[in-house]
Amino acid sequence: MPLRPLHQKNLLAKITDAARSAPPTRSASKMQPGTTLFPNQWRLNLLTEEQKKSLRGHLISLTFRNVFFVLLVETLLLGSLLVVGRHILEVNFRQSVEQALSIATTFGASNREIRALNEEIRNLQKIQSQFVPSGDLYGGILALVPSGIALNTLHLNIAGKNLLLRGVAEKRQDLNRLRDALAASPLIANLESPLSNLFVKQNIPFEFSGRLQIDAVPTPIFPATVNRETATSTL
């Protein structure tokens, strides 16, 4: 706010009178550094209260503006870093997807072959778990046949777990030994024979039927005192 002309004249007159009324204590040539020409200094305040308030508000607004500018710059920098980081992540993600697709395309046929091979191996394991050594089972039953017995039929239904044994015994004692051996064997259960076999003394035709115990097949199937050649030749 500009000063009025009358007020300016009064102010200048006061300053002039004050300067004249203050005698110098020492000459200007002998003044020490840091001393002033007028010991009783006057501090001039040419701003009104409204101007002070306006200036104070202007300084505060400048401070806020500078702080806001700094925050804005930091925000822009952080935003730029985030944009760059996002771009890098997108590039890496696309590269990973392309590599995965390339690997799947390159090794797809090999993976299918491996899966097919694994399926065949599982099927073979399943077949092996269900396999019954029929040769050992035949040999084990033939090892139970004593001398004096001539077999003409030996049928083993492994799937149905059934047994049918037919032949001729020279004497009743031979037939009894065969029956006892079959009944005592863990390979056969529920042994059955017609009662007509008991009324003939010599050259007795017989027929035995029963149920096979596949789970009881030992390894090896033959007893230590009987070899495979002897048991096979009996048939």
PDB file of C-alpha atoms in Angstrom:
ATOM      1  CA  MET A   1       0.000   0.000   0.000  1.00  0.00           C
ATOM      2  CA  PRO A   2       1.769   3.271  -1.067  1.00  0.00           C
ATOM      3  CA  LEU A   3       2.503   5.924   1.571  1.00  0.00           C
ATOM      4  CA  ARG A   4       0.766   9.303   1.395  1.00  0.00           C
ATOM      5  CA  PRO A   5       2.913  12.341   0.464  1.00  0.00           C
ATOM      6  CA  LEU A   6       2.329  14.111   3.801  1.00  0.00           C
ATOM      7  CA  HIS A   7       3.271  11.028   5.750  1.00  0.00           C
ATOM      8  CA  GLN A   8       6.427  10.618   3.700  1.00  0.00           C
ATOM      9  CA  LYS A   9       7.502  14.235   4.424  1.00  0.00           C
ATOM     10  CA  ASN A  10       7.000  13.820   8.170  1.00  0.00           C
ATOM     11  CA  LEU A  11       8.941  10.563   8.178  1.00  0.00           C
ATOM     12  CA  LEU A  12      11.892  12.059   6.308  1.00  0.00           C
ATOM     13  CA  ALA A  13      11.962  15.046   8.662  1.00  0.00           C
ATOM     14  CA  LYS A  14      12.139  12.778  11.684  1.00  0.00           C
ATOM     15  CA  ILE A  15      15.010  10.798  10.172  1.00  0.00           C
ATOM     16  CA  THR A  16      16.959  13.988   9.387  1.00  0.00           C
ATOM     17  CA  ASP A  17      16.497  15.422  12.874  1.00  0.00           C
ATOM     18  CA  ALA A  18      17.615  12.185  14.487  1.00  0.00           C
ATOM     19  CA  ALA A  19      20.750  12.063  12.377  1.00  0.00           C
ATOM     20  CA  ARG A  20      21.674  15.636  13.263  1.00  0.00           C
ATOM     21  CA  SER A  21      21.045  15.282  16.978  1.00  0.00           C
ATOM     22  CA  ALA A  22      23.359  12.222  17.339  1.00  0.00           C
ATOM     23  CA  PRO A  23      27.006  13.493  17.507  1.00  0.00           C
ATOM     24  CA  PRO A  24      29.650  11.140  16.206  1.00  0.00           C
ATOM     25  CA  THR A  25      31.758   9.506  18.914  1.00  0.00           C
ATOM     26  CA  ARG A  26      34.700   8.794  16.664  1.00  0.00           C
ATOM     27  CA  SER A  27      35.855   9.775  13.241  1.00  0.00           C
ATOM     28  CA  ALA A  28      34.959   7.710  10.256  1.00  0.00           C
ATOM     29  CA  SER A  29      38.636   7.097   9.530  1.00  0.00           C
ATOM     30  CA  LYS A  30      39.191   5.553  12.977  1.00  0.00           C
ATOM     31  CA  MET A  31      36.126   3.320  12.957  1.00  0.00           C
ATOM     32  CA  GLN A  32      36.728  -0.293  13.648  1.00  0.00           C
ATOM     33  CA  PRO A  33      35.360  -2.912  11.321  1.00  0.00           C
ATOM     34  CA  GLY A  34      31.828  -3.819  12.186  1.00  0.00           C
ATOM     35  CA  THR A  35      30.968  -0.413  13.756  1.00  0.00           C
ATOM     36  CA  THR A  36      28.339   1.918  12.378  1.00  0.00           C
ATOM     37  CA  LEU A  37      28.291   5.580  11.760  1.00  0.00           C
ATOM     38  CA  PHE A  38      25.261   6.101  13.987  1.00  0.00           C
ATOM     39  CA  PRO A  39      25.458   4.300  17.338  1.00  0.00           C
ATOM     40  CA  ASN A  40      21.796   4.865  18.000  1.00  0.00           C
ATOM     41  CA  GLN A  41      20.417   3.199  14.922  1.00  0.00           C
ATOM     42  CA  TRP A  42      16.887   3.635  13.700  1.00  0.00           C
ATOM     43  CA  ARG A  43      15.058   0.662  12.301  1.00  0.00           C
ATOM     44  CA  LEU A  44      12.652   1.682   9.600  1.00  0.00           C
ATOM     45  CA  ASN A  45       9.513  -0.312   9.081  1.00  0.00           C
ATOM     46  CA  LEU A  46       7.808   0.892   5.958  1.00  0.00           C
ATOM     47  CA  LEU A  47       5.206  -1.973   5.877  1.00  0.00           C
ATOM     48  CA  THR A  48       1.760  -1.693   7.311  1.00  0.00           C
ATOM     49  CA  GLU A  49       0.090  -4.486   9.258  1.00  0.00           C
ATOM     50  CA  GLU A  50      -1.959  -5.477   6.239  1.00  0.00           C
ATOM     51  CA  GLN A  51       1.177  -5.676   4.133  1.00  0.00           C
ATOM     52  CA  LYS A  52       2.861  -7.807   6.799  1.00  0.00           C
ATOM     53  CA  LYS A  53      -0.072 -10.201   6.834  1.00  0.00           C
ATOM     54  CA  SER A  54      -0.076 -10.306   3.053  1.00  0.00           C
ATOM     55  CA  LEU A  55       3.673 -10.984   2.970  1.00  0.00           C
ATOM     56  CA  ARG A  56       3.382 -13.659   5.663  1.00  0.00           C
ATOM     57  CA  GLY A  57       0.601 -15.365   3.733  1.00  0.00           C
ATOM     58  CA  HIS A  58       2.640 -15.165   0.558  1.00  0.00           C
ATOM     59  CA  LEU A  59       5.622 -16.816   2.298  1.00  0.00           C
ATOM     60  CA  ILE A  60       3.392 -19.573   3.655  1.00  0.00           C
ATOM     61  CA  SER A  61       1.910 -20.177   0.213  1.00  0.00           C
ATOM     62  CA  LEU A  62       5.419 -20.325  -1.277  1.00  0.00           C
ATOM     63  CA  THR A  63       6.430 -22.871   1.355  1.00  0.00           C
ATOM     64  CA  PHE A  64       3.399 -25.043   0.645  1.00  0.00           C
ATOM     65  CA  ARG A  65       3.985 -24.694  -3.068  1.00  0.00           C
ATOM     66  CA  ASN A  66       7.604 -25.838  -2.706  1.00  0.00           C
ATOM     67  CA  VAL A  67       6.577 -28.800  -0.537  1.00  0.00           C
ATOM     68  CA  PHE A  68       3.868 -29.719  -3.025  1.00  0.00           C
ATOM     69  CA  PHE A  69       6.358 -29.458  -5.868  1.00  0.00           C
ATOM     70  CA  VAL A  70       8.800 -31.779  -4.059  1.00  0.00           C
ATOM     71  CA  LEU A  71       6.038 -34.292  -3.351  1.00  0.00           C
ATOM     72  CA  LEU A  72       4.869 -34.075  -6.947  1.00  0.00           C
ATOM     73  CA  VAL A  73       8.373 -34.762  -8.232  1.00  0.00           C
ATOM     74  CA  GLU A  74       8.762 -37.742  -5.873  1.00  0.00           C
ATOM     75  CA  THR A  75       5.366 -39.088  -6.946  1.00  0.00           C
ATOM     76  CA  LEU A  76       6.301 -38.765 -10.599  1.00  0.00           C
ATOM     77  CA  LEU A  77       9.583 -40.573  -9.970  1.00  0.00           C
ATOM     78  CA  LEU A  78       7.850 -43.391  -8.092  1.00  0.00           C
ATOM     79  CA  GLY A  79       5.226 -43.641 -10.818  1.00  0.00           C
ATOM     80  CA  SER A  80       7.940 -43.856 -13.449  1.00  0.00           C
ATOM     81  CA  LEU A  81       9.679 -46.612 -11.484  1.00  0.00           C
ATOM     82  CA  LEU A  82       6.410 -48.522 -11.176  1.00  0.00           C
ATOM     83  CA  VAL A  83       5.731 -48.204 -14.890  1.00  0.00           C
ATOM     84  CA  VAL A  84       9.231 -49.419 -15.718  1.00  0.00           C
ATOM     85  CA  GLY A  85       8.912 -52.304 -13.235  1.00  0.00           C
ATOM     86  CA  ARG A  86       5.552 -53.298 -14.680  1.00  0.00           C
ATOM     87  CA  HIS A  87       6.991 -53.271 -18.174  1.00  0.00           C
ATOM     88  CA  ILE A  88       9.889 -55.482 -17.058  1.00  0.00           C
ATOM     89  CA  LEU A  89       7.489 -57.920 -15.371  1.00  0.00           C
ATOM     90  CA  GLU A  90       5.305 -58.084 -18.470  1.00  0.00           C
ATOM     91  CA  VAL A  91       8.319 -58.774 -20.659  1.00  0.00           C
ATOM     92  CA  ASN A  92       9.537 -61.528 -18.312  1.00  0.00           C
ATOM     93  CA  PHE A  93       6.046 -63.041 -18.156  1.00  0.00           C
ATOM     94  CA  ARG A  94       5.756 -63.122 -21.939  1.00  0.00           C
ATOM     95  CA  GLN A  95       9.173 -64.716 -22.205  1.00  0.00           C
ATOM     96  CA  SER A  96       8.216 -67.359 -19.626  1.00  0.00           C
ATOM     97  CA  VAL A  97       5.001 -68.161 -21.497  1.00  0.00           C
ATOM     98  CA  GLU A  98       6.852 -68.416 -24.787  1.00  0.00           C
ATOM     99  CA  GLN A  99       9.459 -70.705 -23.225  1.00  0.00           C
ATOM    100  CA  ALA A 100       6.756 -72.908 -21.707  1.00  0.00           C
ATOM    101  CA  LEU A 101       4.971 -73.173 -25.047  1.00  0.00           C
ATOM    102  CA  SER A 102       8.239 -73.950 -26.785  1.00  0.00           C
ATOM    103  CA  ILE A 103       9.074 -76.666 -24.262  1.00  0.00           C
ATOM    104  CA  ALA A 104       5.581 -78.139 -24.518  1.00  0.00           C
ATOM    105  CA  THR A 105       5.823 -78.168 -28.307  1.00  0.00           C
ATOM    106  CA  THR A 106       9.321 -79.608 -28.351  1.00  0.00           C
ATOM    107  CA  PHE A 107       8.840 -82.299 -25.731  1.00  0.00           C
ATOM    108  CA  GLY A 108       5.127 -82.964 -26.241  1.00  0.00           C
ATOM    109  CA  ALA A 109       5.730 -86.091 -28.319  1.00  0.00           C
ATOM    110  CA  SER A 110       8.293 -87.373 -25.814  1.00  0.00           C
ATOM    111  CA  ASN A 111       5.873 -86.816 -22.945  1.00  0.00           C
ATOM    112  CA  ARG A 112       3.159 -88.754 -24.766  1.00  0.00           C
ATOM    113  CA  GLU A 113       5.547 -91.627 -25.402  1.00  0.00           C
ATOM    114  CA  ILE A 114       6.598 -91.632 -21.755  1.00  0.00           C
ATOM    115  CA  ARG A 115       2.964 -91.713 -20.610  1.00  0.00           C
ATOM    116  CA  ALA A 116       2.217 -94.593 -22.996  1.00  0.00           C
ATOM    117  CA  LEU A 117       5.276 -96.476 -21.733  1.00  0.00           C
ATOM    118  CA  ASN A 118       4.236 -95.932 -18.119  1.00  0.00           C
ATOM    119  CA  GLU A 119       0.772 -97.237 -18.938  1.00  0.00           C
ATOM    120  CA  GLU A 120       2.269-100.373 -20.485  1.00  0.00           C
ATOM    121  CA  ILE A 121       4.470-100.863 -17.426  1.00  0.00           C
ATOM    122  CA  ARG A 122       1.438-100.593 -15.142  1.00  0.00           C
ATOM    123  CA  ASN A 123      -0.423-103.135 -17.271  1.00  0.00           C
ATOM    124  CA  LEU A 124       2.536-105.513 -17.112  1.00  0.00           C
ATOM    125  CA  GLN A 125       2.717-105.123 -13.348  1.00  0.00           C
ATOM    126  CA  LYS A 126      -0.986-105.888 -13.114  1.00  0.00           C
ATOM    127  CA  ILE A 127      -0.565-108.996 -15.270  1.00  0.00           C
ATOM    128  CA  GLN A 128       2.410-110.129 -13.208  1.00  0.00           C
ATOM    129  CA  SER A 129       0.471-109.667  -9.984  1.00  0.00           C
ATOM    130  CA  GLN A 130      -2.279-111.926 -11.369  1.00  0.00           C
ATOM    131  CA  PHE A 131       0.115-114.510 -12.802  1.00  0.00           C
ATOM    132  CA  VAL A 132      -0.060-118.034 -11.388  1.00  0.00           C
ATOM    133  CA  PRO A 133       2.838-120.443 -12.125  1.00  0.00           C
ATOM    134  CA  SER A 134       0.676-123.200 -13.627  1.00  0.00           C
ATOM    135  CA  GLY A 135       3.707-125.410 -14.334  1.00  0.00           C
ATOM    136  CA  ASP A 136       4.673-125.406 -10.676  1.00  0.00           C
ATOM    137  CA  LEU A 137       1.045-125.999  -9.700  1.00  0.00           C
ATOM    138  CA  TYR A 138       0.804-129.056 -11.994  1.00  0.00           C
ATOM    139  CA  GLY A 139       4.126-130.325 -10.711  1.00  0.00           C
ATOM    140  CA  GLY A 140       3.074-129.860  -7.096  1.00  0.00           C
ATOM    141  CA  ILE A 141      -0.085-131.916  -7.562  1.00  0.00           C
ATOM    142  CA  LEU A 142       1.735-134.625  -9.533  1.00  0.00           C
ATOM    143  CA  ALA A 143       4.258-134.873  -6.709  1.00  0.00           C
ATOM    144  CA  LEU A 144       1.407-136.016  -4.453  1.00  0.00           C
ATOM    145  CA  VAL A 145       0.619-139.055  -6.650  1.00  0.00           C
ATOM    146  CA  PRO A 146       2.111-142.245  -5.107  1.00  0.00           C
ATOM    147  CA  SER A 147       3.219-145.361  -6.955  1.00  0.00           C
ATOM    148  CA  GLY A 148       0.497-147.716  -8.116  1.00  0.00           C
ATOM    149  CA  ILE A 149      -1.573-144.856  -9.532  1.00  0.00           C
ATOM    150  CA  ALA A 150      -2.055-144.289 -13.257  1.00  0.00           C
ATOM    151  CA  LEU A 151      -3.517-140.910 -14.134  1.00  0.00           C
ATOM    152  CA  ASN A 152      -5.424-140.333 -17.338  1.00  0.00           C
ATOM    153  CA  THR A 153      -6.925-136.885 -16.561  1.00  0.00           C
ATOM    154  CA  LEU A 154      -5.547-133.949 -14.658  1.00  0.00           C
ATOM    155  CA  HIS A 155      -7.505-130.767 -15.250  1.00  0.00           C
ATOM    156  CA  LEU A 156      -6.727-127.551 -13.419  1.00  0.00           C
ATOM    157  CA  ASN A 157      -9.048-124.594 -13.998  1.00  0.00           C
ATOM    158  CA  ILE A 158      -6.902-121.783 -12.666  1.00  0.00           C
ATOM    159  CA  ALA A 159      -9.440-119.071 -13.468  1.00  0.00           C
ATOM    160  CA  GLY A 160     -12.250-120.968 -11.749  1.00  0.00           C
ATOM    161  CA  LYS A 161      -9.872-122.515  -9.171  1.00  0.00           C
ATOM    162  CA  ASN A 162     -11.222-126.037  -9.752  1.00  0.00           C
ATOM    163  CA  LEU A 163      -9.445-129.420  -9.823  1.00  0.00           C
ATOM    164  CA  LEU A 164     -10.420-132.690 -11.563  1.00  0.00           C
ATOM    165  CA  LEU A 165      -8.274-135.819 -11.215  1.00  0.00           C
ATOM    166  CA  ARG A 166      -9.107-139.160 -12.897  1.00  0.00           C
ATOM    167  CA  GLY A 167      -7.199-142.423 -13.146  1.00  0.00           C
ATOM    168  CA  VAL A 168      -6.879-146.066 -12.040  1.00  0.00           C
ATOM    169  CA  ALA A 169      -5.376-147.392  -8.795  1.00  0.00           C
ATOM    170  CA  GLU A 170      -3.874-150.900  -8.694  1.00  0.00           C
ATOM    171  CA  LYS A 171      -4.955-151.508  -5.097  1.00  0.00           C
ATOM    172  CA  ARG A 172      -7.168-149.893  -2.512  1.00  0.00           C
ATOM    173  CA  GLN A 173      -4.128-149.014  -0.396  1.00  0.00           C
ATOM    174  CA  ASP A 174      -2.737-146.980  -3.318  1.00  0.00           C
ATOM    175  CA  LEU A 175      -6.026-145.136  -3.665  1.00  0.00           C
ATOM    176  CA  ASN A 176      -6.116-144.414   0.061  1.00  0.00           C
ATOM    177  CA  ARG A 177      -2.584-142.975  -0.032  1.00  0.00           C
ATOM    178  CA  LEU A 178      -3.539-140.734  -2.941  1.00  0.00           C
ATOM    179  CA  ARG A 179      -6.659-139.525  -1.183  1.00  0.00           C
ATOM    180  CA  ASP A 180      -4.797-138.800   2.043  1.00  0.00           C
ATOM    181  CA  ALA A 181      -2.032-136.930   0.180  1.00  0.00           C
ATOM    182  CA  LEU A 182      -4.539-134.795  -1.727  1.00  0.00           C
ATOM    183  CA  ALA A 183      -6.551-134.054   1.427  1.00  0.00           C
ATOM    184  CA  ALA A 184      -3.430-133.032   3.371  1.00  0.00           C
ATOM    185  CA  SER A 185      -2.084-130.766   0.614  1.00  0.00           C
ATOM    186  CA  PRO A 186      -2.523-127.011   1.170  1.00  0.00           C
ATOM    187  CA  LEU A 187      -3.087-126.680  -2.574  1.00  0.00           C
ATOM    188  CA  ILE A 188      -6.458-128.448  -2.507  1.00  0.00           C
ATOM    189  CA  ALA A 189      -9.600-127.791  -0.476  1.00  0.00           C
ATOM    190  CA  ASN A 190     -13.042-129.450  -0.387  1.00  0.00           C
ATOM    191  CA  LEU A 191     -11.787-132.739  -1.847  1.00  0.00           C
ATOM    192  CA  GLU A 192     -14.627-134.983  -3.102  1.00  0.00           C
ATOM    193  CA  SER A 193     -14.685-138.568  -4.428  1.00  0.00           C
ATOM    194  CA  PRO A 194     -17.548-140.969  -5.388  1.00  0.00           C
ATOM    195  CA  LEU A 195     -18.340-143.661  -2.795  1.00  0.00           C
ATOM    196  CA  SER A 196     -18.251-146.377  -5.471  1.00  0.00           C
ATOM    197  CA  ASN A 197     -14.448-146.286  -5.338  1.00  0.00           C
ATOM    198  CA  LEU A 198     -14.533-147.974  -1.926  1.00  0.00           C
ATOM    199  CA  PHE A 199     -16.199-151.205  -3.104  1.00  0.00           C
ATOM    200  CA  VAL A 200     -13.544-152.299  -5.612  1.00  0.00           C
ATOM    201  CA  LYS A 201     -10.336-153.992  -4.452  1.00  0.00           C
ATOM    202  CA  GLN A 202      -8.076-153.893  -7.547  1.00  0.00           C
ATOM    203  CA  ASN A 203      -7.814-151.777 -10.677  1.00  0.00           C
ATOM    204  CA  ILE A 204     -10.032-149.210  -9.076  1.00  0.00           C
ATOM    205  CA  PRO A 205     -11.170-146.320 -11.291  1.00  0.00           C
ATOM    206  CA  PHE A 206     -11.319-143.083  -9.322  1.00  0.00           C
ATOM    207  CA  GLU A 207     -12.247-139.447  -9.711  1.00  0.00           C
ATOM    208  CA  PHE A 208     -11.341-136.623  -7.357  1.00  0.00           C
ATOM    209  CA  SER A 209     -12.568-133.038  -7.536  1.00  0.00           C
ATOM    210  CA  GLY A 210     -11.807-130.099  -5.343  1.00  0.00           C
ATOM    211  CA  ARG A 211     -11.009-126.430  -5.140  1.00  0.00           C
ATOM    212  CA  LEU A 212      -7.545-125.049  -5.819  1.00  0.00           C
ATOM    213  CA  GLN A 213      -5.877-122.834  -3.239  1.00  0.00           C
ATOM    214  CA  ILE A 214      -3.859-120.568  -5.549  1.00  0.00           C
ATOM    215  CA  ASP A 215      -2.633-118.397  -2.689  1.00  0.00           C
ATOM    216  CA  ALA A 216      -1.041-121.429  -1.036  1.00  0.00           C
ATOM    217  CA  VAL A 217       1.313-122.150  -3.941  1.00  0.00           C
ATOM    218  CA  PRO A 218       4.813-122.223  -2.357  1.00  0.00           C
ATOM    219  CA  THR A 219       8.080-121.282  -4.022  1.00  0.00           C
ATOM    220  CA  PRO A 220       9.574-123.677  -4.971  1.00  0.00           C
ATOM    221  CA  ILE A 221       6.476-125.801  -5.377  1.00  0.00           C
ATOM    222  CA  PHE A 222       8.190-129.195  -5.224  1.00  0.00           C
ATOM    223  CA  PRO A 223       9.219-130.887  -1.961  1.00  0.00           C
ATOM    224  CA  ALA A 224      12.905-131.450  -1.401  1.00  0.00           C
ATOM    225  CA  THR A 225      12.552-135.252  -1.787  1.00  0.00           C
ATOM    226  CA  VAL A 226      10.760-135.109  -5.149  1.00  0.00           C
ATOM    227  CA  ASN A 227      12.308-133.749  -8.330  1.00  0.00           C
ATOM    228  CA  ARG A 228      10.526-132.370 -11.362  1.00  0.00           C
ATOM    229  CA  GLU A 229      11.576-135.221 -13.678  1.00  0.00           C
ATOM    230  CA  THR A 230      10.074-137.908 -11.413  1.00  0.00           C
ATOM    231  CA  ALA A 231       6.806-136.049 -10.959  1.00  0.00           C
ATOM    232  CA  THR A 232       6.409-135.404 -14.670  1.00  0.00           C
ATOM    233  CA  SER A 233       7.176-138.976 -15.661  1.00  0.00           C
ATOM    234  CA  THR A 234       4.399-140.230 -13.380  1.00  0.00           C
ATOM    235  CA  LEU A 235       1.826-138.788 -15.748  1.00  0.00           C
TER     236      LEU A 235
END
